[in-house]
Every structure is written in structure tokens, then in C-alpha cells.
PDB file of C-alpha atoms in Angstrom:
ATOM      1  CA  UNK P   1     199.041 -92.702 336.313  1.00  0.00           C
ATOM      2  CA  UNK P   2     196.990 -91.136 333.565  1.00  0.00           C
ATOM      3  CA  UNK P   3     198.359 -88.451 331.218  1.00  0.00           C
ATOM      4  CA  UNK P   4     197.388 -84.803 331.746  1.00  0.00           C
ATOM      5  CA  UNK P   5     194.390 -83.642 329.793  1.00  0.00           C
ATOM      6  CA  UNK P   6     196.450 -82.090 327.002  1.00  0.00           C
ATOM      7  CA  UNK P   7     194.711 -79.863 324.532  1.00  0.00           C
ATOM      8  CA  UNK P   8     195.241 -81.045 320.967  1.00  0.00           C
ATOM      9  CA  UNK P   9     196.109 -78.110 318.780  1.00  0.00           C
ATOM     10  CA  UNK P  10     196.674 -77.696 315.023  1.00  0.00           C
ATOM     11  CA  UNK P  11     199.491 -75.369 313.936  1.00  0.00           C
ATOM     12  CA  UNK P  12     198.271 -74.451 310.511  1.00  0.00           C
ATOM     13  CA  UNK P  13     201.642 -74.923 308.724  1.00  0.00           C
ATOM     14  CA  UNK P  14     200.847 -78.627 308.945  1.00  0.00           C
ATOM     15  CA  UNK P  15     198.112 -78.222 306.346  1.00  0.00           C
ATOM     16  CA  UNK P  16     200.079 -75.658 304.306  1.00  0.00           C
ATOM     17  CA  UNK P  17     198.114 -72.742 305.764  1.00  0.00           C
ATOM     18  CA  UNK P  18     199.748 -70.267 303.373  1.00  0.00           C
ATOM     19  CA  UNK P  19     197.577 -71.776 300.585  1.00  0.00           C
ATOM     20  CA  UNK P  20     194.305 -71.848 302.629  1.00  0.00           C
ATOM     21  CA  UNK P  21     191.968 -69.089 303.830  1.00  0.00           C
ATOM     22  CA  UNK P  22     192.205 -68.861 307.595  1.00  0.00           C
ATOM     23  CA  UNK P  23     188.476 -69.519 307.959  1.00  0.00           C
ATOM     24  CA  UNK P  24     189.037 -72.757 306.044  1.00  0.00           C
ATOM     25  CA  UNK P  25     191.891 -73.622 308.421  1.00  0.00           C
ATOM     26  CA  UNK P  26     189.538 -73.108 311.370  1.00  0.00           C
ATOM     27  CA  UNK P  27     186.879 -75.251 309.713  1.00  0.00           C
ATOM     28  CA  UNK P  28     189.343 -78.113 309.159  1.00  0.00           C
ATOM     29  CA  UNK P  29     190.650 -78.015 312.748  1.00  0.00           C
ATOM     30  CA  UNK P  30     187.170 -78.040 314.126  1.00  0.00           C
ATOM     31  CA  UNK P  31     185.793 -80.766 311.816  1.00  0.00           C
ATOM     32  CA  UNK P  32     188.675 -83.116 312.490  1.00  0.00           C
ATOM     33  CA  UNK P  33     188.310 -82.897 316.238  1.00  0.00           C
ATOM     34  CA  UNK P  34     191.028 -80.587 317.498  1.00  0.00           C
ATOM     35  CA  UNK P  35     190.576 -78.556 320.713  1.00  0.00           C
ATOM     36  CA  UNK P  36     192.569 -75.586 319.548  1.00  0.00           C
ATOM     37  CA  UNK P  37     194.349 -73.849 316.698  1.00  0.00           C
ATOM     38  CA  UNK P  38     197.710 -72.126 316.416  1.00  0.00           C
ATOM     39  CA  UNK P  39     197.443 -69.727 313.483  1.00  0.00           C
ATOM     40  CA  UNK P  40     200.102 -67.771 311.650  1.00  0.00           C
ATOM     41  CA  UNK P  41     199.766 -63.993 311.926  1.00  0.00           C
ATOM     42  CA  UNK P  42     200.603 -63.594 308.248  1.00  0.00           C
ATOM     43  CA  UNK P  43     197.602 -65.751 307.309  1.00  0.00           C
ATOM     44  CA  UNK P  44     195.348 -63.600 309.514  1.00  0.00           C
ATOM     45  CA  UNK P  45     196.736 -60.479 307.837  1.00  0.00           C
ATOM     46  CA  UNK P  46     196.108 -61.984 304.402  1.00  0.00           C
ATOM     47  CA  UNK P  47     192.459 -62.575 305.526  1.00  0.00           C
ATOM     48  CA  UNK P  48     192.161 -58.975 306.622  1.00  0.00           C
ATOM     49  CA  UNK P  49     193.681 -57.672 303.383  1.00  0.00           C
ATOM     50  CA  UNK P  50     191.041 -59.477 301.418  1.00  0.00           C
ATOM     51  CA  UNK P  51     188.311 -57.807 303.456  1.00  0.00           C
ATOM     52  CA  UNK P  52     187.953 -60.303 306.290  1.00  0.00           C
ATOM     53  CA  UNK P  53     186.922 -59.078 309.751  1.00  0.00           C
ATOM     54  CA  UNK P  54     188.724 -60.273 312.853  1.00  0.00           C
ATOM     55  CA  UNK P  55     185.393 -60.376 314.680  1.00  0.00           C
ATOM     56  CA  UNK P  56     184.113 -62.932 312.184  1.00  0.00           C
ATOM     57  CA  UNK P  57     187.243 -64.991 312.548  1.00  0.00           C
ATOM     58  CA  UNK P  58     186.950 -64.896 316.321  1.00  0.00           C
ATOM     59  CA  UNK P  59     183.309 -66.061 316.065  1.00  0.00           C
ATOM     60  CA  UNK P  60     184.229 -68.871 313.642  1.00  0.00           C
ATOM     61  CA  UNK P  61     186.861 -70.101 316.104  1.00  0.00           C
ATOM     62  CA  UNK P  62     184.428 -70.024 319.043  1.00  0.00           C
ATOM     63  CA  UNK P  63     181.585 -71.598 317.043  1.00  0.00           C
ATOM     64  CA  UNK P  64     183.978 -74.329 315.982  1.00  0.00           C
ATOM     65  CA  UNK P  65     184.600 -75.196 319.611  1.00  0.00           C
ATOM     66  CA  UNK P  66     188.244 -74.125 319.401  1.00  0.00           C
ATOM     67  CA  UNK P  67     190.529 -71.945 321.434  1.00  0.00           C
ATOM     68  CA  UNK P  68     193.615 -70.057 320.144  1.00  0.00           C
ATOM     69  CA  UNK P  69     196.469 -71.525 322.192  1.00  0.00           C
ATOM     70  CA  UNK P  70     199.320 -69.634 320.556  1.00  0.00           C
ATOM     71  CA  UNK P  71     200.154 -67.813 317.343  1.00  0.00           C
ATOM     72  CA  UNK P  72     203.160 -67.798 315.020  1.00  0.00           C
ATOM     73  CA  UNK P  73     204.848 -64.399 314.527  1.00  0.00           C
ATOM     74  CA  UNK P  74     208.235 -63.052 313.470  1.00  0.00           C
ATOM     75  CA  UNK P  75     208.799 -59.667 315.126  1.00  0.00           C
ATOM     76  CA  UNK P  76     212.495 -58.890 315.664  1.00  0.00           C
ATOM     77  CA  UNK P  77     212.553 -58.111 319.402  1.00  0.00           C
ATOM     78  CA  UNK P  78     216.014 -59.568 320.011  1.00  0.00           C
ATOM     79  CA  UNK P  79     218.481 -57.784 317.714  1.00  0.00           C
ATOM     80  CA  UNK P  80     221.412 -55.607 318.935  1.00  0.00           C
ATOM     81  CA  UNK P  81     220.419 -52.921 316.449  1.00  0.00           C
ATOM     82  CA  UNK P  82     218.278 -50.360 318.334  1.00  0.00           C
ATOM     83  CA  UNK P  83     216.425 -49.089 315.270  1.00  0.00           C
ATOM     84  CA  UNK P  84     215.574 -52.567 314.029  1.00  0.00           C
ATOM     85  CA  UNK P  85     214.606 -53.596 317.537  1.00  0.00           C
ATOM     86  CA  UNK P  86     212.245 -50.647 317.936  1.00  0.00           C
ATOM     87  CA  UNK P  87     210.560 -51.540 314.642  1.00  0.00           C
ATOM     88  CA  UNK P  88     210.517 -55.161 315.655  1.00  0.00           C
ATOM     89  CA  UNK P  89     208.815 -54.398 318.944  1.00  0.00           C
ATOM     90  CA  UNK P  90     206.217 -52.304 317.146  1.00  0.00           C
ATOM     91  CA  UNK P  91     205.505 -55.270 314.912  1.00  0.00           C
ATOM     92  CA  UNK P  92     205.264 -57.566 317.926  1.00  0.00           C
ATOM     93  CA  UNK P  93     202.724 -55.196 319.453  1.00  0.00           C
ATOM     94  CA  UNK P  94     200.659 -55.220 316.250  1.00  0.00           C
ATOM     95  CA  UNK P  95     200.829 -59.019 316.072  1.00  0.00           C
ATOM     96  CA  UNK P  96     199.722 -59.285 319.660  1.00  0.00           C
ATOM     97  CA  UNK P  97     196.777 -56.963 319.071  1.00  0.00           C
ATOM     98  CA  UNK P  98     195.768 -59.033 316.055  1.00  0.00           C
ATOM     99  CA  UNK P  99     195.887 -62.228 318.003  1.00  0.00           C
ATOM    100  CA  UNK P 100     194.080 -60.772 321.007  1.00  0.00           C
ATOM    101  CA  UNK P 101     191.277 -59.700 318.655  1.00  0.00           C
ATOM    102  CA  UNK P 102     190.600 -63.355 317.784  1.00  0.00           C
ATOM    103  CA  UNK P 103     190.850 -64.590 321.365  1.00  0.00           C
ATOM    104  CA  UNK P 104     194.540 -65.445 321.573  1.00  0.00           C
ATOM    105  CA  UNK P 105     196.418 -64.999 324.800  1.00  0.00           C
ATOM    106  CA  UNK P 106     199.938 -66.204 323.859  1.00  0.00           C
ATOM    107  CA  UNK P 107     202.289 -65.677 320.903  1.00  0.00           C
ATOM    108  CA  UNK P 108     205.595 -67.200 319.777  1.00  0.00           C
ATOM    109  CA  UNK P 109     208.730 -65.122 320.324  1.00  0.00           C
ATOM    110  CA  UNK P 110     211.501 -66.777 318.290  1.00  0.00           C
ATOM    111  CA  UNK P 111     215.018 -65.338 317.791  1.00  0.00           C
ATOM    112  CA  UNK P 112     214.151 -63.709 314.446  1.00  0.00           C
ATOM    113  CA  UNK P 113     216.940 -61.304 313.562  1.00  0.00           C
ATOM    114  CA  UNK P 114     219.596 -63.226 315.540  1.00  0.00           C
ATOM    115  CA  UNK P 115     219.655 -66.527 313.690  1.00  0.00           C
ATOM    116  CA  UNK P 116     223.017 -65.776 312.052  1.00  0.00           C
ATOM    117  CA  UNK P 117     226.018 -63.650 312.882  1.00  0.00           C
ATOM    118  CA  UNK P 118     227.224 -62.983 316.433  1.00  0.00           C
ATOM    119  CA  UNK P 119     226.386 -64.737 319.633  1.00  0.00           C
ATOM    120  CA  UNK P 120     224.389 -62.221 321.674  1.00  0.00           C
ATOM    121  CA  UNK P 121     224.987 -61.506 325.343  1.00  0.00           C
ATOM    122  CA  UNK P 122     222.265 -63.518 327.091  1.00  0.00           C
ATOM    123  CA  UNK P 123     221.809 -60.870 329.797  1.00  0.00           C
ATOM    124  CA  UNK P 124     220.968 -58.337 327.041  1.00  0.00           C
ATOM    125  CA  UNK P 125     218.640 -60.873 325.496  1.00  0.00           C
ATOM    126  CA  UNK P 126     216.879 -61.270 328.856  1.00  0.00           C
ATOM    127  CA  UNK P 127     216.421 -57.511 329.131  1.00  0.00           C
ATOM    128  CA  UNK P 128     214.887 -57.470 325.635  1.00  0.00           C
ATOM    129  CA  UNK P 129     212.611 -60.405 326.484  1.00  0.00           C
ATOM    130  CA  UNK P 130     211.514 -58.532 329.639  1.00  0.00           C
ATOM    131  CA  UNK P 131     210.682 -55.478 327.500  1.00  0.00           C
ATOM    132  CA  UNK P 132     208.657 -57.759 325.178  1.00  0.00           C
ATOM    133  CA  UNK P 133     206.810 -59.224 328.202  1.00  0.00           C
ATOM    134  CA  UNK P 134     205.886 -55.733 329.289  1.00  0.00           C
ATOM    135  CA  UNK P 135     204.399 -55.016 325.845  1.00  0.00           C
ATOM    136  CA  UNK P 136     202.594 -58.299 326.131  1.00  0.00           C
ATOM    137  CA  UNK P 137     200.989 -57.233 329.437  1.00  0.00           C
ATOM    138  CA  UNK P 138     199.766 -54.087 327.764  1.00  0.00           C
ATOM    139  CA  UNK P 139     198.207 -56.087 324.922  1.00  0.00           C
ATOM    140  CA  UNK P 140     197.001 -59.035 327.025  1.00  0.00           C
ATOM    141  CA  UNK P 141     199.133 -61.572 325.092  1.00  0.00           C
ATOM    142  CA  UNK P 142     202.106 -63.424 326.597  1.00  0.00           C
ATOM    143  CA  UNK P 143     205.175 -63.820 324.345  1.00  0.00           C
ATOM    144  CA  UNK P 144     206.618 -67.343 324.694  1.00  0.00           C
ATOM    145  CA  UNK P 145     210.387 -67.572 324.364  1.00  0.00           C
ATOM    146  CA  UNK P 146     210.849 -69.945 321.431  1.00  0.00           C
ATOM    147  CA  UNK P 147     213.811 -72.213 320.704  1.00  0.00           C
ATOM    148  CA  UNK P 148     215.037 -72.455 317.082  1.00  0.00           C
ATOM    149  CA  UNK P 149     217.507 -75.240 316.614  1.00  0.00           C
ATOM    150  CA  UNK P 150     219.175 -73.840 313.470  1.00  0.00           C
ATOM    151  CA  UNK P 151     219.766 -70.415 315.042  1.00  0.00           C
ATOM    152  CA  UNK P 152     223.047 -68.990 316.360  1.00  0.00           C
ATOM    153  CA  UNK P 153     221.040 -67.736 319.371  1.00  0.00           C
ATOM    154  CA  UNK P 154     218.398 -69.470 321.497  1.00  0.00           C
ATOM    155  CA  UNK P 155     219.025 -72.858 319.915  1.00  0.00           C
ATOM    156  CA  UNK P 156     219.434 -74.737 323.219  1.00  0.00           C
ATOM    157  CA  UNK P 157     217.363 -75.329 326.268  1.00  0.00           C
ATOM    158  CA  UNK P 158     220.261 -74.008 328.399  1.00  0.00           C
ATOM    159  CA  UNK P 159     220.095 -70.585 326.682  1.00  0.00           C
ATOM    160  CA  UNK P 160     216.285 -70.515 326.939  1.00  0.00           C
ATOM    161  CA  UNK P 161     216.295 -71.351 330.649  1.00  0.00           C
ATOM    162  CA  UNK P 162     218.954 -68.748 331.327  1.00  0.00           C
ATOM    163  CA  UNK P 163     217.149 -65.975 329.458  1.00  0.00           C
ATOM    164  CA  UNK P 164     213.780 -66.853 331.013  1.00  0.00           C
ATOM    165  CA  UNK P 165     215.302 -66.719 334.503  1.00  0.00           C
ATOM    166  CA  UNK P 166     217.412 -63.629 333.907  1.00  0.00           C
ATOM    167  CA  UNK P 167     214.423 -61.709 332.582  1.00  0.00           C
ATOM    168  CA  UNK P 168     213.237 -61.598 336.228  1.00  0.00           C
ATOM    169  CA  UNK P 169     209.579 -61.583 335.168  1.00  0.00           C
ATOM    170  CA  UNK P 170     206.703 -63.660 336.502  1.00  0.00           C
ATOM    171  CA  UNK P 171     205.226 -64.028 333.031  1.00  0.00           C
ATOM    172  CA  UNK P 172     208.376 -65.540 331.435  1.00  0.00           C
ATOM    173  CA  UNK P 173     207.621 -68.802 329.701  1.00  0.00           C
ATOM    174  CA  UNK P 174     209.057 -71.266 327.173  1.00  0.00           C
ATOM    175  CA  UNK P 175     207.915 -72.600 323.810  1.00  0.00           C
ATOM    176  CA  UNK P 176     209.653 -75.839 322.899  1.00  0.00           C
ATOM    177  CA  UNK P 177     209.536 -77.916 319.737  1.00  0.00           C
ATOM    178  CA  UNK P 178     210.669 -81.531 319.498  1.00  0.00           C
ATOM    179  CA  UNK P 179     212.321 -81.050 316.110  1.00  0.00           C
ATOM    180  CA  UNK P 180     214.031 -77.801 317.025  1.00  0.00           C
ATOM    181  CA  UNK P 181     215.488 -79.268 320.230  1.00  0.00           C
ATOM    182  CA  UNK P 182     216.966 -82.134 318.235  1.00  0.00           C
ATOM    183  CA  UNK P 183     218.223 -79.742 315.529  1.00  0.00           C
ATOM    184  CA  UNK P 184     219.897 -77.595 318.225  1.00  0.00           C
ATOM    185  CA  UNK P 185     221.877 -80.585 319.485  1.00  0.00           C
ATOM    186  CA  UNK P 186     219.691 -81.819 322.322  1.00  0.00           C
ATOM    187  CA  UNK P 187     219.538 -85.533 323.258  1.00  0.00           C
ATOM    188  CA  UNK P 188     216.604 -84.612 325.610  1.00  0.00           C
ATOM    189  CA  UNK P 189     218.503 -85.709 328.715  1.00  0.00           C
ATOM    190  CA  UNK P 190     217.950 -82.243 330.261  1.00  0.00           C
ATOM    191  CA  UNK P 191     214.267 -81.950 329.514  1.00  0.00           C
ATOM    192  CA  UNK P 192     213.460 -82.664 333.159  1.00  0.00           C
ATOM    193  CA  UNK P 193     214.685 -79.183 333.902  1.00  0.00           C
ATOM    194  CA  UNK P 194     211.826 -77.562 332.010  1.00  0.00           C
ATOM    195  CA  UNK P 195     209.492 -75.709 334.341  1.00  0.00           C
ATOM    196  CA  UNK P 196     206.279 -77.255 333.040  1.00  0.00           C
ATOM    197  CA  UNK P 197     204.109 -74.635 334.817  1.00  0.00           C
ATOM    198  CA  UNK P 198     205.903 -71.992 332.704  1.00  0.00           C
ATOM    199  CA  UNK P 199     205.204 -73.756 329.429  1.00  0.00           C
ATOM    200  CA  UNK P 200     201.812 -73.785 327.790  1.00  0.00           C
ATOM    201  CA  UNK P 201     202.447 -75.216 324.334  1.00  0.00           C
ATOM    202  CA  UNK P 202     204.733 -77.879 322.898  1.00  0.00           C
ATOM    203  CA  UNK P 203     205.261 -77.962 319.150  1.00  0.00           C
ATOM    204  CA  UNK P 204     204.636 -81.598 318.415  1.00  0.00           C
ATOM    205  CA  UNK P 205     206.402 -83.376 315.610  1.00  0.00           C
ATOM    206  CA  UNK P 206     208.973 -86.085 314.969  1.00  0.00           C
ATOM    207  CA  UNK P 207     212.095 -86.475 312.831  1.00  0.00           C
ATOM    208  CA  UNK P 208     213.649 -89.358 310.896  1.00  0.00           C
ATOM    209  CA  UNK P 209     217.174 -90.660 311.520  1.00  0.00           C
ATOM    210  CA  UNK P 210     218.114 -89.632 307.889  1.00  0.00           C
ATOM    211  CA  UNK P 211     219.066 -86.995 306.849  1.00  0.00           C
ATOM    212  CA  UNK P 212     221.471 -86.573 309.777  1.00  0.00           C
ATOM    213  CA  UNK P 213     221.043 -83.807 312.344  1.00  0.00           C
ATOM    214  CA  UNK P 214     223.418 -81.322 310.636  1.00  0.00           C
ATOM    215  CA  UNK P 215     221.542 -81.678 307.316  1.00  0.00           C
ATOM    216  CA  UNK P 216     217.969 -82.147 308.505  1.00  0.00           C
ATOM    217  CA  UNK P 217     215.529 -79.328 307.743  1.00  0.00           C
ATOM    218  CA  UNK P 218     211.972 -78.238 308.739  1.00  0.00           C
ATOM    219  CA  UNK P 219     210.541 -79.998 305.692  1.00  0.00           C
ATOM    220  CA  UNK P 220     211.865 -83.346 306.996  1.00  0.00           C
ATOM    221  CA  UNK P 221     209.550 -83.269 310.049  1.00  0.00           C
ATOM    222  CA  UNK P 222     207.137 -86.169 310.217  1.00  0.00           C
ATOM    223  CA  UNK P 223     204.034 -87.110 312.169  1.00  0.00           C
ATOM    224  CA  UNK P 224     204.641 -87.851 315.864  1.00  0.00           C
ATOM    225  CA  UNK P 225     205.485 -91.507 316.245  1.00  0.00           C
ATOM    226  CA  UNK P 226     206.663 -91.874 312.638  1.00  0.00           C
ATOM    227  CA  UNK P 227     210.304 -90.861 313.449  1.00  0.00           C
ATOM    228  CA  UNK P 228     212.972 -91.573 316.015  1.00  0.00           C
ATOM    229  CA  UNK P 229     212.304 -88.836 318.652  1.00  0.00           C
ATOM    230  CA  UNK P 230     212.004 -90.261 322.177  1.00  0.00           C
ATOM    231  CA  UNK P 231     208.448 -88.931 322.544  1.00  0.00           C
ATOM    232  CA  UNK P 232     207.444 -91.609 325.067  1.00  0.00           C
ATOM    233  CA  UNK P 233     210.149 -90.153 327.383  1.00  0.00           C
ATOM    234  CA  UNK P 234     209.733 -86.481 326.469  1.00  0.00           C
ATOM    235  CA  UNK P 235     206.018 -86.221 327.173  1.00  0.00           C
ATOM    236  CA  UNK P 236     205.942 -87.903 330.671  1.00  0.00           C
ATOM    237  CA  UNK P 237     209.070 -85.992 331.669  1.00  0.00           C
ATOM    238  CA  UNK P 238     207.481 -82.646 330.761  1.00  0.00           C
ATOM    239  CA  UNK P 239     204.256 -83.709 332.537  1.00  0.00           C
ATOM    240  CA  UNK P 240     206.131 -84.595 335.714  1.00  0.00           C
ATOM    241  CA  UNK P 241     207.547 -81.064 335.608  1.00  0.00           C
ATOM    242  CA  UNK P 242     204.048 -79.643 335.540  1.00  0.00           C
ATOM    243  CA  UNK P 243     203.304 -79.359 331.800  1.00  0.00           C
ATOM    244  CA  UNK P 244     199.624 -79.916 331.004  1.00  0.00           C
ATOM    245  CA  UNK P 245     199.103 -77.528 328.139  1.00  0.00           C
ATOM    246  CA  UNK P 246     198.572 -77.970 324.421  1.00  0.00           C
ATOM    247  CA  UNK P 247     200.308 -80.274 321.988  1.00  0.00           C
ATOM    248  CA  UNK P 248     200.427 -78.292 318.799  1.00  0.00           C
ATOM    249  CA  UNK P 249     201.142 -80.274 315.655  1.00  0.00           C
ATOM    250  CA  UNK P 250     203.663 -78.254 313.602  1.00  0.00           C
ATOM    251  CA  UNK P 251     204.921 -79.823 310.388  1.00  0.00           C
ATOM    252  CA  UNK P 252     206.196 -78.576 307.042  1.00  0.00           C
ATOM    253  CA  UNK P 253     206.266 -81.830 305.144  1.00  0.00           C
ATOM    254  CA  UNK P 254     205.796 -81.288 301.421  1.00  0.00           C
ATOM    255  CA  UNK P 255     204.432 -84.782 300.844  1.00  0.00           C
ATOM    256  CA  UNK P 256     201.634 -84.090 303.404  1.00  0.00           C
ATOM    257  CA  UNK P 257     200.902 -80.782 301.667  1.00  0.00           C
ATOM    258  CA  UNK P 258     200.031 -82.750 298.524  1.00  0.00           C
ATOM    259  CA  UNK P 259     197.258 -84.621 300.386  1.00  0.00           C
ATOM    260  CA  UNK P 260     193.810 -83.241 301.284  1.00  0.00           C
ATOM    261  CA  UNK P 261     194.363 -80.951 304.291  1.00  0.00           C
ATOM    262  CA  UNK P 262     191.492 -82.563 306.203  1.00  0.00           C
ATOM    263  CA  UNK P 263     193.140 -85.966 305.875  1.00  0.00           C
ATOM    264  CA  UNK P 264     196.509 -84.598 307.106  1.00  0.00           C
ATOM    265  CA  UNK P 265     194.868 -82.877 310.096  1.00  0.00           C
ATOM    266  CA  UNK P 266     192.967 -86.016 311.057  1.00  0.00           C
ATOM    267  CA  UNK P 267     196.013 -88.297 310.657  1.00  0.00           C
ATOM    268  CA  UNK P 268     198.124 -85.920 312.766  1.00  0.00           C
ATOM    269  CA  UNK P 269     195.587 -85.756 315.544  1.00  0.00           C
ATOM    270  CA  UNK P 270     195.284 -89.556 315.706  1.00  0.00           C
ATOM    271  CA  UNK P 271     199.070 -89.943 315.777  1.00  0.00           C
ATOM    272  CA  UNK P 272     199.410 -87.394 318.616  1.00  0.00           C
ATOM    273  CA  UNK P 273     196.826 -89.267 320.620  1.00  0.00           C
ATOM    274  CA  UNK P 274     198.601 -92.566 319.968  1.00  0.00           C
ATOM    275  CA  UNK P 275     201.840 -91.012 321.171  1.00  0.00           C
ATOM    276  CA  UNK P 276     200.243 -89.953 324.417  1.00  0.00           C
ATOM    277  CA  UNK P 277     198.689 -93.399 324.899  1.00  0.00           C
ATOM    278  CA  UNK P 278     202.023 -95.101 324.212  1.00  0.00           C
ATOM    279  CA  UNK P 279     203.849 -92.747 326.573  1.00  0.00           C
ATOM    280  CA  UNK P 280     201.533 -93.606 329.430  1.00  0.00           C
ATOM    281  CA  UNK P 281     201.340 -97.301 328.566  1.00  0.00           C
ATOM    282  CA  UNK P 282     197.718 -97.174 327.448  1.00  0.00           C
ATOM    283  CA  UNK P 283     198.369 -98.044 323.835  1.00  0.00           C
TER     284      UNK P 283
END
């Protein structure tokens, strides 16, 4: 069969978004042929601090033929500390409001604040995720439970699936990342358990065999197809489970950051398309 009609999305870390105005990021994504963008809230805030208006950003995104499929944020919704958690949830709410103002409907919810230290009780985590989902409903932005492979908590698909189910909430959903799953110890044999209808975005990337898993870092991510990740198995397996959302290219490769951002964006888009073709035997 044919692949789903994935949306191709640019996560702006790929082009070192911290060094580019967010309007410039939008222009690059649009010009190089992406369907969507996944911005970082901190870049949007930087834009606002320099006098930029969210309305203008929203218009630029629409005029560029793009949608906002997700957004990267770091509110601490998960911590055991009630005071920190309250502040974290307030930040999450602000981030959601910011994203909603530019047309975004989903936001990343990673385990910020629980990456080191104790293993948390997953039932408590589920309650906290449910509380975050409730805030999301108020703001019109769905928080996606995000796996971070280096983290003490939420570093495996098993933990993510448990928390999503235990939250007892119809809006619960997952945000997976090829590199993070590998970093967290996955060999991708359990990826058929992902409820594709409850996943809207996959962070697309690849990783080399060296450095080894215990030493590999975000900066070692490479273009999809340039590493050893079993992408030709991962993508069809997710699709069979109902996933037909966006493939969002998220890289932090310093050697790419030295190249013109437009070139990196274009190369990444082509490589994602080639991966999909190869996975469905069309390449």
C-alpha cells in the first residue's frame, strides 16, 4: 500500500533557531517546501520581547502555507514539589496561550524537572498529566506526553503508555522521537503498541552507531536515513497502528548549524521524503 499523507514539519532546532528570528524560521520552512513548523516557545518569546506581535507571526505562518503542528516548551508539570509544580503549570498555561495565538493546537510535555533524582510514582505522574490536559482544554492546546531518553522518568515507551492510560483522559496522547527512544534503551520491537490515533507528531531524526548509546548525545543526531535507526520498520509499524500525522525534523547537529539554514532545511525535507519512499518500497 501507499504511505499515509504525512505532513512534513520543521522543528526549528534543526536550523539553530536560537540564532534566527522566528519570522525568518517561518520563511525558511515555507520556502523550502515544508507543510508545517514546530517552533520553540522561547524563540517566540524572544520575538515578542523585541516588539514582535503574535498576530503578525500567525499571519506569516498562514501566508507561508504552513500549520503549527506542535511547539517545544519546558514547563515543569511533573515534579513532586507542589510549589514548583504550581509554577510549572502556570508556565505551561502561558506557553499554551502563546502557541494558541499563532494557531498551534498541540504542545510538547516532556519530563522537565524529573530528569534526574528519584523515580516518580507513575500513578502520580498520570494524575499530573491529567491536570495538565485539563489546562490544555481551557487553552485549546493539547499537551503531548513526550519521551526523553536521557531522563530518569518517562524515558521508555512502557512508562509513556502507562501514564497515558492511567491519566484516564480522552485527550491523552504521545510524542515520540526516534533518537530519544534509542537513547532510552529501545530496540523498537514494541513500537507496534503505539496507539497511532493518539499520536500526532513524530520527531524525525536518525543516529549513528558511534558514539555508543550510553555516550550518544542530542548533538550526534543526523538526518533521517544517514544513521542506523530502523526507520523503514518504524514508520510502517506506526502507520499500521493508525499514525498519519506530522514527521517533524528535530536535529541539534553542530555541523549542520554551520551551513546555510535554508540548505539544511531542504536537505532534511528531501531525506525525510526518501525515508518514507524507502519504507513503502517506492524508492
